[in-house]
Amino acid sequence: MSSWKITAPAPAGGFSKEAHLDHLVMFVKPKSEEVAKFSGEGVQTAARCEFVVCETCALVLTDVLVFGDALAPRIADVAEIVGGRLTLGKARAGRSAPYLLEDATTDDDHAMEAFLDKYAVRMKSGKIVIETPSATDAEESF
């Protein structure tokens, strides 16, 4: 019997900004990418991230496109790892409220660093690999 466990894919949807509102979130290696709009008319800029990590939920997602006219430009091509609190801004007339990434506090920085120290490794090639915490690890506080 093989030691490999193969499971069905996760439900569609990827990273839900609404589900992680007010959570501590890290975007790893976010790069700008032009993506066709859902309406099919034109393109919009998204941030393609090797990983999106919700430290609050102990959730690790790989190869994620992050959309949002206010959020994507603030995280794309800024740094190797961009982190902060995901918040909701004020809506303008006729528009929905934008998702924003607020600056992390000192305690937030320590929590993100502790998460990465426990679950991430930098390979000799420079590539970052992040392990998905187990269910029992997710109950721990960092």
Short mmCIF file of C-alpha atoms in Angstrom, two decimals:
data_model
loop_
_atom_site.label_atom_id
_atom_site.label_comp_id
_atom_site.label_asym_id
_atom_site.label_seq_id
_atom_site.Cartn_x
_atom_site.Cartn_y
_atom_site.Cartn_z
CA MET A 1 0.00 0.00 0.00
CA SER A 2 1.28 3.46 -0.89
CA SER A 3 2.15 6.05 1.74
CA TRP A 4 0.60 8.81 -0.39
CA LYS A 5 -2.86 10.04 0.53
CA ILE A 6 -4.80 11.50 -2.38
CA THR A 7 -8.01 13.44 -1.69
CA ALA A 8 -10.63 15.29 -3.67
CA PRO A 9 -9.98 18.96 -4.44
CA ALA A 10 -11.16 21.68 -2.12
CA PRO A 11 -14.41 23.46 -2.94
CA ALA A 12 -14.05 26.22 -5.53
CA GLY A 13 -13.62 29.75 -4.35
CA GLY A 14 -10.02 30.05 -3.17
CA PHE A 15 -9.32 32.90 -0.77
CA SER A 16 -12.49 34.51 0.58
CA LYS A 17 -11.71 38.03 1.78
CA GLU A 18 -15.06 38.20 3.56
CA ALA A 19 -14.31 35.07 5.60
CA HIS A 20 -10.97 36.52 6.78
CA LEU A 21 -12.09 40.06 7.64
CA ASP A 22 -10.14 41.44 10.64
CA HIS A 23 -7.77 38.46 10.47
CA LEU A 24 -3.99 38.59 10.30
CA VAL A 25 -3.10 37.69 6.70
CA MET A 26 0.21 37.24 4.85
CA PHE A 27 0.67 37.32 1.08
CA VAL A 28 3.85 35.50 -0.01
CA LYS A 29 5.60 36.57 -3.22
CA PRO A 30 2.69 38.61 -4.61
CA LYS A 31 3.20 39.58 -8.27
CA SER A 32 1.00 41.74 -10.51
CA GLU A 33 -0.94 39.90 -13.17
CA GLU A 34 -3.39 41.17 -15.75
CA VAL A 35 -6.56 39.06 -15.67
CA ALA A 36 -9.65 39.26 -17.87
CA LYS A 37 -12.58 40.85 -16.05
CA PHE A 38 -15.45 38.58 -15.06
CA SER A 39 -17.68 40.59 -17.40
CA GLY A 40 -15.35 39.69 -20.27
CA GLU A 41 -14.73 43.36 -21.07
CA GLY A 42 -11.14 44.40 -20.54
CA VAL A 43 -8.62 43.39 -17.90
CA GLN A 44 -8.01 44.07 -14.24
CA THR A 45 -4.91 43.81 -12.12
CA ALA A 46 -4.72 41.05 -9.55
CA ALA A 47 -1.92 39.87 -7.29
CA ARG A 48 -0.87 36.26 -7.87
CA CYS A 49 0.56 34.94 -4.61
CA GLU A 50 2.56 31.76 -4.15
CA PHE A 51 0.88 31.49 -0.75
CA VAL A 52 -1.86 33.30 1.14
CA VAL A 53 -1.69 32.58 4.87
CA CYS A 54 -4.35 33.47 7.42
CA GLU A 55 -2.42 33.33 10.69
CA THR A 56 -5.67 33.74 12.64
CA CYS A 57 -7.21 30.59 11.09
CA ALA A 58 -3.93 28.70 10.51
CA LEU A 59 -4.98 28.45 6.85
CA VAL A 60 -2.43 28.11 4.03
CA LEU A 61 -3.52 28.41 0.39
CA THR A 62 -1.22 28.06 -2.62
CA ASP A 63 -1.16 29.84 -5.98
CA VAL A 64 -3.93 32.35 -5.24
CA LEU A 65 -5.13 35.29 -7.31
CA VAL A 66 -6.12 38.17 -5.03
CA PHE A 67 -8.46 40.73 -6.54
CA GLY A 68 -9.57 44.16 -5.39
CA ASP A 69 -8.88 47.60 -6.81
CA ALA A 70 -7.64 48.80 -3.40
CA LEU A 71 -6.00 45.58 -2.14
CA ALA A 72 -4.14 44.07 -5.11
CA PRO A 73 -1.99 47.14 -5.92
CA ARG A 74 -0.98 47.48 -2.25
CA ILE A 75 0.41 43.95 -2.06
CA ALA A 76 1.65 43.18 -5.60
CA ASP A 77 5.37 43.59 -6.28
CA VAL A 78 5.93 45.29 -2.90
CA ALA A 79 8.00 42.73 -1.01
CA GLU A 80 8.57 39.01 -0.66
CA ILE A 81 6.03 38.78 2.18
CA VAL A 82 3.36 41.39 2.82
CA GLY A 83 1.28 41.07 5.98
CA GLY A 84 -1.31 42.94 7.98
CA ARG A 85 -4.94 42.97 9.11
CA LEU A 86 -7.55 42.55 6.40
CA THR A 87 -10.16 45.28 6.90
CA LEU A 88 -13.06 46.85 5.06
CA GLY A 89 -12.83 50.47 3.93
CA LYS A 90 -15.62 52.95 3.34
CA ALA A 91 -17.84 52.50 0.31
CA ARG A 92 -18.05 55.28 -2.26
CA ALA A 93 -21.31 56.15 -3.98
CA GLY A 94 -22.40 53.29 -6.23
CA ARG A 95 -19.47 51.07 -5.20
CA SER A 96 -18.99 48.38 -2.59
CA ALA A 97 -16.60 48.94 0.30
CA PRO A 98 -13.03 48.00 -0.62
CA TYR A 99 -10.95 45.42 1.23
CA LEU A 100 -7.77 46.93 2.62
CA LEU A 101 -4.66 45.59 4.33
CA GLU A 102 -3.94 47.65 7.44
CA ASP A 103 -0.43 47.86 8.83
CA ALA A 104 0.44 45.15 11.31
CA THR A 105 1.01 46.02 14.95
CA THR A 106 4.17 44.88 16.74
CA ASP A 107 2.19 41.99 18.25
CA ASP A 108 0.89 41.10 14.77
CA ASP A 109 4.45 41.07 13.41
CA HIS A 110 5.53 38.72 16.21
CA ALA A 111 2.56 36.41 15.54
CA MET A 112 3.33 36.27 11.80
CA GLU A 113 7.03 35.65 12.46
CA ALA A 114 6.19 32.85 14.94
CA PHE A 115 3.89 31.23 12.37
CA LEU A 116 6.56 31.34 9.68
CA ASP A 117 9.25 30.11 12.09
CA LYS A 118 7.10 27.07 12.85
CA TYR A 119 5.66 26.26 9.40
CA ALA A 120 7.89 27.81 6.73
CA VAL A 121 11.31 27.03 5.33
CA ARG A 122 13.46 28.77 2.76
CA MET A 123 15.02 26.28 0.36
CA LYS A 124 18.61 26.65 -0.92
CA SER A 125 17.10 27.93 -4.17
CA GLY A 126 15.45 30.78 -2.25
CA LYS A 127 11.96 29.33 -2.72
CA ILE A 128 9.71 29.56 0.33
CA VAL A 129 7.70 26.49 1.29
CA ILE A 130 4.94 26.70 3.90
CA GLU A 131 3.48 23.64 5.56
CA THR A 132 -0.25 23.56 6.24
CA PRO A 133 -0.79 23.29 10.02
CA SER A 134 -2.63 20.23 11.28
CA ALA A 135 -6.03 20.61 12.95
CA THR A 136 -4.45 20.29 16.41
CA ASP A 137 -1.79 22.89 15.53
CA ALA A 138 -4.51 25.27 14.38
CA GLU A 139 -5.91 25.37 17.91
CA GLU A 140 -2.62 26.68 19.31
CA SER A 141 -2.06 30.39 19.68
CA PHE A 142 1.11 31.89 18.35
#
